[in-house]
Coordinates of C-alpha atoms in Angstrom, one line a residue:
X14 CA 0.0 0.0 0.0
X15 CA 1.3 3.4 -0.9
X16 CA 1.9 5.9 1.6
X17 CA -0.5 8.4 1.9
X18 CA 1.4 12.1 0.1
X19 CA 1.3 14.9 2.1
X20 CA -0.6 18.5 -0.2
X21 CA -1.0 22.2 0.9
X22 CA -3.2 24.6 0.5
X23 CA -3.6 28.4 0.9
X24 CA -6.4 28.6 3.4
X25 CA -8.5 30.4 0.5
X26 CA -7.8 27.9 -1.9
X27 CA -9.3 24.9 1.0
X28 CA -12.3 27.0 2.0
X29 CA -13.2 26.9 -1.4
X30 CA -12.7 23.7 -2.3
X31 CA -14.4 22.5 1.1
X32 CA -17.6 25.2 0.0
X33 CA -17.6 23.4 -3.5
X34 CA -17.7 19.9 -1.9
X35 CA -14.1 18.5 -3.3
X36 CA -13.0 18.4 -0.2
X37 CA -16.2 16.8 1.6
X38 CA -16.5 17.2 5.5
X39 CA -19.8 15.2 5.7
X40 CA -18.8 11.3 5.8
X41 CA -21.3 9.5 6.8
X42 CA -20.0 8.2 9.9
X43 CA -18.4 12.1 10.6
X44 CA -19.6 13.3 14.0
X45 CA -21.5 17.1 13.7
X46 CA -19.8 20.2 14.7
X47 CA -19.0 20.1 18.7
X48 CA -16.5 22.9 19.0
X49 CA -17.5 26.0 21.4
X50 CA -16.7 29.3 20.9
X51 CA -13.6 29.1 22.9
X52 CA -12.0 26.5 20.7
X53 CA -13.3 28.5 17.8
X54 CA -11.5 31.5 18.7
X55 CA -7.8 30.2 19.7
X56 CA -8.4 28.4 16.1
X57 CA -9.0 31.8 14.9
X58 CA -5.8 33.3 16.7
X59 CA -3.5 30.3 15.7
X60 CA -3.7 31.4 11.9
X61 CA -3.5 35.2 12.5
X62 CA -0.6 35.0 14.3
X63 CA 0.8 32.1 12.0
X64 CA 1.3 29.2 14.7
X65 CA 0.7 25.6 13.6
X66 CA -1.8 23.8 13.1
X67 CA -1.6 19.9 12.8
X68 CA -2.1 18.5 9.5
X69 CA -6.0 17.6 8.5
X70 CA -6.2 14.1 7.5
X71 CA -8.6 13.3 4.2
X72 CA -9.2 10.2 1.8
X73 CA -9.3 10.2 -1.8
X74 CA -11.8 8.1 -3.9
X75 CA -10.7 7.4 -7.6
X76 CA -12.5 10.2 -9.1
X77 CA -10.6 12.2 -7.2
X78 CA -12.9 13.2 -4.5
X79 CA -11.9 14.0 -1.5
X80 CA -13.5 13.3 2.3
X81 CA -12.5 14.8 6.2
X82 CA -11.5 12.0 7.7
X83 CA -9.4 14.3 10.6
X84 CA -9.9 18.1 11.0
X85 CA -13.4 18.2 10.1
X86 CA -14.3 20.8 13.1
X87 CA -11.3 22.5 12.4
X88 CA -12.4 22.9 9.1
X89 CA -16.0 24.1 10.1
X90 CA -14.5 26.3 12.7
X91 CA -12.4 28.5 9.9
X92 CA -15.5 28.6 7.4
X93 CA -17.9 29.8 10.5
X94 CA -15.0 32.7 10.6
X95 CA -14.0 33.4 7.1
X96 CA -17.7 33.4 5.6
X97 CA -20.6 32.7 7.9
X98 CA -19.8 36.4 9.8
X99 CA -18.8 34.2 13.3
X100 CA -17.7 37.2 15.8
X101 CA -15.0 36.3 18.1
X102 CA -15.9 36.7 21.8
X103 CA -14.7 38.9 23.9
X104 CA -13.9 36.4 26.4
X105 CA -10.1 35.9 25.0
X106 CA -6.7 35.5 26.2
X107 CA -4.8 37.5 23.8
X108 CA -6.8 39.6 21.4
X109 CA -4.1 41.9 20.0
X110 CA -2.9 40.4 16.8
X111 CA 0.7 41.9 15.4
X112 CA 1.1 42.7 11.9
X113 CA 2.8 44.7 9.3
X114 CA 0.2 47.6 8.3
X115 CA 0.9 49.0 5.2
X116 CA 1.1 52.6 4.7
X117 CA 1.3 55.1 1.7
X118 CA 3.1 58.6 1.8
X119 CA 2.1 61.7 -0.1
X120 CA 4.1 60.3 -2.6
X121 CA 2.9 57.2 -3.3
X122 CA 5.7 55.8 -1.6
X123 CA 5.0 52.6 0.6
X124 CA 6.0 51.6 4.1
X125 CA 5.5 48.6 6.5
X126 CA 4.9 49.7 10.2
X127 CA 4.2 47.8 13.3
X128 CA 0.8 47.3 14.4
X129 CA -2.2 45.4 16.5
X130 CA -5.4 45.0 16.4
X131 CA -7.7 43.5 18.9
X132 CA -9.9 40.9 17.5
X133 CA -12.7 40.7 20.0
X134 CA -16.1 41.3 18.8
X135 CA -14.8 41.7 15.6
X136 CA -15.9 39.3 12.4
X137 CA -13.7 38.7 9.2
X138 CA -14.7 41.5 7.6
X139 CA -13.8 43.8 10.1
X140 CA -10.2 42.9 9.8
X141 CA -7.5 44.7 8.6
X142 CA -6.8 44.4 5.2
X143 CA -3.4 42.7 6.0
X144 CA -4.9 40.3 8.4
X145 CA -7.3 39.1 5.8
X146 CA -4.5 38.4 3.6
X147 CA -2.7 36.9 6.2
X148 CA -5.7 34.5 6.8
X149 CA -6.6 33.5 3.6
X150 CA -2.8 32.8 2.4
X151 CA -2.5 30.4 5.7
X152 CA -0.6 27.4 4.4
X153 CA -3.1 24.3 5.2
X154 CA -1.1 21.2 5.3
X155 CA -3.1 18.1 4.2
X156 CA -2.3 14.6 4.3
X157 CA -4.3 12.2 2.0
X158 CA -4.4 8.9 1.8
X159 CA -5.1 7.8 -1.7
X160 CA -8.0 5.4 -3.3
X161 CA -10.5 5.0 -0.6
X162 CA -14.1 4.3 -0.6
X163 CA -16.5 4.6 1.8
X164 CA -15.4 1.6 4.3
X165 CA -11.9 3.0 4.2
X166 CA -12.8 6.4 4.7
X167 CA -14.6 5.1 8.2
X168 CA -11.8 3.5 9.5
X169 CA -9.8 5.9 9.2
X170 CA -12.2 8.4 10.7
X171 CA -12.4 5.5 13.6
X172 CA -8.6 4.9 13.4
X173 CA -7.6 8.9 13.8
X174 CA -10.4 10.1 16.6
X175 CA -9.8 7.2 18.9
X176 CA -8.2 9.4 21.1
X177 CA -9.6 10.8 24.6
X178 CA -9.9 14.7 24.7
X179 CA -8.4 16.5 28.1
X180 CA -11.4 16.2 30.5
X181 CA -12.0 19.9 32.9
X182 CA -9.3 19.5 35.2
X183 CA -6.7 18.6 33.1
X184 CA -7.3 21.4 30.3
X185 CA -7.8 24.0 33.3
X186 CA -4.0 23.2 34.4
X187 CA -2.5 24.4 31.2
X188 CA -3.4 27.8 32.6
X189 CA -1.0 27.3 35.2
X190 CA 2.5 27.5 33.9
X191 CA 4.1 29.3 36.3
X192 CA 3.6 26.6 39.1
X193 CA 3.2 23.5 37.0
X194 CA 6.7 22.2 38.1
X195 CA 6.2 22.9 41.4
X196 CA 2.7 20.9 41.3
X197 CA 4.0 18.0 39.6
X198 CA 6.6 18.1 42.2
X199 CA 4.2 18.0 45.1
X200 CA 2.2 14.8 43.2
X201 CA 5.7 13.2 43.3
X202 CA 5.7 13.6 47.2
X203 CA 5.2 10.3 49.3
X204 CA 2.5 11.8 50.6
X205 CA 0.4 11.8 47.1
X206 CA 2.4 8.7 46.1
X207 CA 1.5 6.7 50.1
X208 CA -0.5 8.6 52.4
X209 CA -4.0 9.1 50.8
X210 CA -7.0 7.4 49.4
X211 CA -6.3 8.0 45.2
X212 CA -6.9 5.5 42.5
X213 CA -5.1 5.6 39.5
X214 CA -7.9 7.2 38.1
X215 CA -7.9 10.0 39.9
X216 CA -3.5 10.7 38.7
X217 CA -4.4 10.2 35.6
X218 CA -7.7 12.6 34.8
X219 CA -5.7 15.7 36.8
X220 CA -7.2 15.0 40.0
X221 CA -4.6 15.6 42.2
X222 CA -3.8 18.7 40.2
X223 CA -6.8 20.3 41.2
X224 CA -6.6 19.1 45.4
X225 CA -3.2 21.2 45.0
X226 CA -4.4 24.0 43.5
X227 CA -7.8 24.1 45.9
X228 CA -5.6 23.4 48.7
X229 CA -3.4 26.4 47.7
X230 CA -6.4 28.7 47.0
X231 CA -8.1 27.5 50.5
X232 CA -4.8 28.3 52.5
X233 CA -4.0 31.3 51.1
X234 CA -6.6 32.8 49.0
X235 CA -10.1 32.3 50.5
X236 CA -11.5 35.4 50.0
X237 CA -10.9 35.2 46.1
X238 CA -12.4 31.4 46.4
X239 CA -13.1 30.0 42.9
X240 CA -15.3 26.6 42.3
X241 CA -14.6 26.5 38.8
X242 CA -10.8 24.8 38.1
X243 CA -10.1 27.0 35.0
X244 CA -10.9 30.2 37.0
X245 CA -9.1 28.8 40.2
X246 CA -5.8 28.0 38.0
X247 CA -6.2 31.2 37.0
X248 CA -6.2 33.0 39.6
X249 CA -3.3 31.0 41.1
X250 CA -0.8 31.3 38.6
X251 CA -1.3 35.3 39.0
X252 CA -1.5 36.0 42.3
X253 CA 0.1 32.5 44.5
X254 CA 3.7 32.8 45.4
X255 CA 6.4 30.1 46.0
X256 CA 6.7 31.1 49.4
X257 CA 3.0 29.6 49.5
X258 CA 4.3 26.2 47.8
X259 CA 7.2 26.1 49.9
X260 CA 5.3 25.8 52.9
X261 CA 2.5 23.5 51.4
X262 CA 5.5 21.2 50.5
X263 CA 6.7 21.3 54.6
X264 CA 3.3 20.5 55.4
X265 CA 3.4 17.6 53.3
X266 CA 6.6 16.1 55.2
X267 CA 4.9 16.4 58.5
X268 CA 1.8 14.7 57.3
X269 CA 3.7 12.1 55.9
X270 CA 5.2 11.2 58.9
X271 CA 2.1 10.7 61.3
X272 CA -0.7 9.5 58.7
X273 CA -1.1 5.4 59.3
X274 CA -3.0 3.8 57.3
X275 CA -6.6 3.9 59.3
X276 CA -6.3 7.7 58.5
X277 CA -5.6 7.6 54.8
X278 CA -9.5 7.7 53.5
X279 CA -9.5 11.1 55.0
X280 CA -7.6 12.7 52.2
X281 CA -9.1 12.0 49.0
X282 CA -9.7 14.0 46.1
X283 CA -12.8 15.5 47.6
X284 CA -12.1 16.3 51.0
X285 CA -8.2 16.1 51.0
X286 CA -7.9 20.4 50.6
X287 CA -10.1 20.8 53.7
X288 CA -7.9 18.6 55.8
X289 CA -4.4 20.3 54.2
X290 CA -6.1 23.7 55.0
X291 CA -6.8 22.7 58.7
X292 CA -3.6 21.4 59.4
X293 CA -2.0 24.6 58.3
X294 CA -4.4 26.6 60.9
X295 CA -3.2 23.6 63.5
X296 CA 0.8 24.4 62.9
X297 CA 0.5 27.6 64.5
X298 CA -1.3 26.5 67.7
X299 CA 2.6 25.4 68.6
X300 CA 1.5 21.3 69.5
X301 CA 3.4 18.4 68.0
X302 CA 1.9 16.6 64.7
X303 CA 0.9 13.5 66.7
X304 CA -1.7 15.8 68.3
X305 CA -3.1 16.2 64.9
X306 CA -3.3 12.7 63.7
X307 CA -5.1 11.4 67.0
X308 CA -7.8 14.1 65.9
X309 CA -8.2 12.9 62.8
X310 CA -8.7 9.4 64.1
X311 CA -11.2 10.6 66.6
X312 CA -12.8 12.5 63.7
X313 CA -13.2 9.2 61.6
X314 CA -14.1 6.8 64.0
X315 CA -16.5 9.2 66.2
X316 CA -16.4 13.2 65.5
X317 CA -18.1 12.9 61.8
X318 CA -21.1 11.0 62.8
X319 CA -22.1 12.6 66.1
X320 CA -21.5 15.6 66.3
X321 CA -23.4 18.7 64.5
X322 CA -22.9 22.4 63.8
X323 CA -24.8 25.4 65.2
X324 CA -27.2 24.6 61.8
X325 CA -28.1 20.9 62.9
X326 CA -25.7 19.2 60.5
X327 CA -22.9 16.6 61.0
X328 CA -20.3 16.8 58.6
X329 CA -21.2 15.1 55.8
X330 CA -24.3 16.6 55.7
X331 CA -23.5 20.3 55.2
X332 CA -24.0 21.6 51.6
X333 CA -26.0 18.2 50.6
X334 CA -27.6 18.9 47.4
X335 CA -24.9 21.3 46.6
X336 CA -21.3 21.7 45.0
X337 CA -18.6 20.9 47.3
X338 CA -16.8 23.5 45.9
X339 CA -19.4 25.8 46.9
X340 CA -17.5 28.7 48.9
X341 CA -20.3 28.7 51.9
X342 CA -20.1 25.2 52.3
X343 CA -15.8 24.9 52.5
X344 CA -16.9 27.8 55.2
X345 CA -19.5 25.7 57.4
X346 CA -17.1 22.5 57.1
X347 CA -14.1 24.4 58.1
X348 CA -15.7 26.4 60.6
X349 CA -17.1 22.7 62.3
X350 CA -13.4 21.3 61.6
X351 CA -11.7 24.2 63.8
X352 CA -14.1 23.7 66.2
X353 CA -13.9 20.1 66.9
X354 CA -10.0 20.4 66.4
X355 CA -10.1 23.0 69.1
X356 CA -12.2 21.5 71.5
X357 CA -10.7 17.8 70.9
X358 CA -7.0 19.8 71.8
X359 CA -8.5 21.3 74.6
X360 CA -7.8 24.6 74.0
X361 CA -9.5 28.2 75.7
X362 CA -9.1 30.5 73.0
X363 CA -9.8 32.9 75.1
X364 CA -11.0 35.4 73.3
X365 CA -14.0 36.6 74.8
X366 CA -13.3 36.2 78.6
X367 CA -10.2 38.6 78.7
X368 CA -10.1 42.5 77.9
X369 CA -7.7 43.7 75.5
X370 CA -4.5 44.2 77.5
X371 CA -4.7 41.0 78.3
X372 CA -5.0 38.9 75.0
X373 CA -2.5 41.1 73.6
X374 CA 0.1 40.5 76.6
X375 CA -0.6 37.3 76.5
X376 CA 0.2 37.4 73.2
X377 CA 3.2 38.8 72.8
X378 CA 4.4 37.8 76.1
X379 CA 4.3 41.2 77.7
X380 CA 4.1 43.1 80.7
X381 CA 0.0 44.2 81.0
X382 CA 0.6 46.9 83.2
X383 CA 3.8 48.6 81.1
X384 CA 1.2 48.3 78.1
X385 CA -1.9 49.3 79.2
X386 CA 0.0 52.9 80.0
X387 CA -0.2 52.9 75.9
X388 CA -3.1 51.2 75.1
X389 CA -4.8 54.7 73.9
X390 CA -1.5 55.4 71.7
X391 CA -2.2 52.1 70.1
X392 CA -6.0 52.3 69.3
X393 CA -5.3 56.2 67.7
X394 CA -2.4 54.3 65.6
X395 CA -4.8 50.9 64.9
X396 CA -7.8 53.3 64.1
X397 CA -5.6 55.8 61.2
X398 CA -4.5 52.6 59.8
X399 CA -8.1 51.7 59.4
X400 CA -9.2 54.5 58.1
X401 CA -6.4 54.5 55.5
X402 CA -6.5 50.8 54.6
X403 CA -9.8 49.0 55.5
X404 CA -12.9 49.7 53.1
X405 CA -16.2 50.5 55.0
X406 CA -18.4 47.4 55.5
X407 CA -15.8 45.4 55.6
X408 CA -16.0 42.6 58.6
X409 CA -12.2 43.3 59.6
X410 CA -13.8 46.2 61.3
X411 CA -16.0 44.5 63.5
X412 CA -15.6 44.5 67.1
X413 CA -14.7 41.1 67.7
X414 CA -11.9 41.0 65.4
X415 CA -10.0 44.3 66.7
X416 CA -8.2 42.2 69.7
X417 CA -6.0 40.6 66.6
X418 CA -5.6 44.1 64.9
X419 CA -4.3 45.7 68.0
X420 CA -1.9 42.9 69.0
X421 CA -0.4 43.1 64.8
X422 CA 0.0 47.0 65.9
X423 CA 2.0 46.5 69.2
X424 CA 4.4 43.8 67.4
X425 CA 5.0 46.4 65.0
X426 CA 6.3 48.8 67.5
X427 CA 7.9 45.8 69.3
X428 CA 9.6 44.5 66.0
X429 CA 9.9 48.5 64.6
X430 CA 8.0 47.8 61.4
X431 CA 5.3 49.1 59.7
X432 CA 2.5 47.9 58.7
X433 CA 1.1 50.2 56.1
X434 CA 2.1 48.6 52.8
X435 CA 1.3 45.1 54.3
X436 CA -1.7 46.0 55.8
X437 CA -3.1 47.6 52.3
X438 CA -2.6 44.4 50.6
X439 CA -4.1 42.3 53.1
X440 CA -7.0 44.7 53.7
X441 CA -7.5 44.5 50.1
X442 CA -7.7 40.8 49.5
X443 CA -9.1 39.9 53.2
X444 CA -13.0 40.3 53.8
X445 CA -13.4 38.2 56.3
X446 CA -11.2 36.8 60.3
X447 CA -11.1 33.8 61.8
X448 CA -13.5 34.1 65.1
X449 CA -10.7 32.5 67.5
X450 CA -8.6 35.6 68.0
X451 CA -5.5 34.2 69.1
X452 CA -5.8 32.0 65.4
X453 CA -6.4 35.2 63.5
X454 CA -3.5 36.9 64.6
X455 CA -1.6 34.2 64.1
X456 CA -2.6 34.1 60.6
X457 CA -1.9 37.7 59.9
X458 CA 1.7 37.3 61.2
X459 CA 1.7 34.5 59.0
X460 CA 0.8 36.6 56.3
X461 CA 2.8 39.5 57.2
X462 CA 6.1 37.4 57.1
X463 CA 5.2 36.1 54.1
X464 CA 4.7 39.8 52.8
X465 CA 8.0 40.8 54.1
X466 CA 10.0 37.4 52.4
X467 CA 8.2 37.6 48.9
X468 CA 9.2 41.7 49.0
X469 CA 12.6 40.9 49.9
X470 CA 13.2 38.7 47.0
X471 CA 12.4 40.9 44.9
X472 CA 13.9 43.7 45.8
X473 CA 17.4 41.9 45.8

């Protein structure tokens, strides 16, 4: 059997030929058009900026007409563009296309100047005359395999779509470049590898991808929460920090060291980021690891099915009959998590049964009488960073949360820092505190370290 000859075409010259039916796209076993507009448009940007595009496979009868066998809703896609007046959305990555506009003196003398144009919204005929051109004189490469009929024509439409298609989770990673390595990493751990509850399944359709990411966004990023893994990869590749992975990664080498194997159901690819989050809230309560493993064993064996929240549920029953990605239900499970955690450690957070001077020597391991002789210079300074950092409504400014602001103020004077810069940021990204004041600062300075490393780096 001869092997099948390679042929190009202008991208004008295979429209046509596709529009006149001597290149057919209809086969009888060729599935319809499935593409959405998101595909259609990185199609669309492909060609205009001249990237490839993988040969389309057709098959030759002996009168020299020719069928899609592979390609045929690639093929759709760029005749929806070039003459059915298909708008690209706005809803893309990179709209601003370079070229080479073309441009005529007083003279009559010609130049080529950079330019761009941003293709949202816009159709084919509202392209620049150059991008048409560049469009239509795309170089199509074909490959066609010679003296078919209608049997062969099937099989290889069977032989070259037998292939399985990147499910959500895994196309939504490719939008996270920057800390693909570092995830990949992480999966390599022996925690992902010996510790948890994941089949093979779940490693091989990007599972364990998303708990990362989730994990990451829970952690660090709550207040920007986003259900949707293309949105939350997103997000995460902008704004997380390798400070944020580093510590993830430490966390990982604790675990590993304390979870047996009646523990290891716990983390699985559904409820793995809300135990990763809680143990990050349970390394700054200064107790050893153990502690944390004989909560989680009291948790599976008793905790989960006896005890409720303050809305009537046990844990597996908040948010039934909704996502688990749903942003009020991480909150309610969280919230129940902390407060088992806290009660199983046996811990008085203390927070409502001292006055301020108090919690905040306490805190900081201070005299209370030396600071209470400056407790009204420390409100005056907590209350002009308020005003200058904190929007109005915002639940950082409730009462109960101003024990944790005041104690950040006085380890500022103690440490002689300030907190303006850092405090903006946070302010701007924070909505909500953890109710267990002693936690919340503790986050804070968590996040104010962080702050002051990721800065550093940069600077130097």
């Amino acid at each position: 059997m001869a092997r099948p000859r390679k042929q190009t075409y202008t991208m004008d010259m295979y429209l046509r030929k596709n529009r006149k039916g001597d290149i057919d796209n209809n086969a009888d076993v060729q599935r319809n058009f499935v593409w959405n507009n998101e595909q259609i448009n990185e199609l669309i940007v492909t060609v205009l900026t001249d990237d490839y595009i993988p040969p389309i496979i057709l098959g030759e009868e002996e009168n020299s007409k020719l069928h899609i066998v592979d390609g045929g809703c690639r093929t759709a896609a760029l005749r929806k563009f070039r003459e059915m007046h298909y708008k690209i959305t706005s809803a893309l990555e990179n709209p601003l296309i370079p070229y080479k506009r073309k441009v005529t003196d007083k003279n009559g003398h010609v130049s080529y100047e950079d330019a761009v144009f941003d293709i949202r919204n816009k159709t084919y005929d509202r392209l620049p005359e150059e991008l048409k051109e560049k469009f239509d004189e795309y170089q199509i490469e074909t490959v066609i395999h010679e003296t078919c009929d209608s049997l062969k024509v099937s099989r290889y439409i069977k032989r070259y779509n037998n292939h399985v298609a990147m499910n959500m989770d895994q196309k939504a990673f490719t939008y996270l470049d920057r800390f693909a390595g570092r995830i990949r990493k992480i999966l390599e751990s022996r925690f992902f590898v010996e510790c948890g509850s994941y089949s093979e399944k779940d490693k091989s359709k990007g599972a364990l991808e998303r708990v990362v990411v989730e994990t990451l966004l829970c952690m660090n990023h709550f207040d920007s929460w986003k259900s949707q893994p293309k949105a939350a990869c997103k997000y995460l590749n902008q704004n997380g920090t390798e400070e944020e992975f580093d510590i993830f990664s430490e966390h990982l080498c604790r675990l590993e060291h304390i979870i047996t194997e009646d523990l290891k159901d716990i983390f699985n690819k559904k409820d793995s980021f809300l135990f990763f989050t809680l143990f990050h809230r349970f390394s700054g309560l200064g107790m050893t690891d153990v502690k944390f493993a004989e909560f989680l064993r009291e948790f599976g064996k008793n905790l989960r099915f006896t005890v409720r929240n303050e809305k009537g549920f046990l844990f597996d029953e908040i948010g039934r009959g909704l996502s688990t990605k749903d942003k009020q239900v991480i909150t309610d499970k969280l919230e129940l998590l902390e407060k088992l955690l806290i009660d199983f450690l046996q811990i008085d957070t203390g927070s409502d049964q001292v006055d301020d001077e108090t919690f905040i020597a306490e805190s900081l391991g201070m005299d209370v009488i030396s600071l209470r002789e400056d407790m009204d210079f420390y409100n005056e300074t907590l209350d002009e960073l308020e005003e200058r950092t904190i929007k109005i409504g915002s639940k950082l400014l409730e009462r109960e949360n101003r024990k944790s602001l005041l104690t950040m103020v006085v380890y500022s004077f103690m440490e002689d820092v300030d907190l303006d810069e850092w405090f903006a940021d946070y302010a701007a990204e924070t909505d909500t505190y953890c109710t267990d004041q002693k936690r919340n600062y503790m986050l804070m300075r968590e996040d104010y370290e962080q702050y002051c490393s990721k800065h550093e780096k940069i600077e130097n």
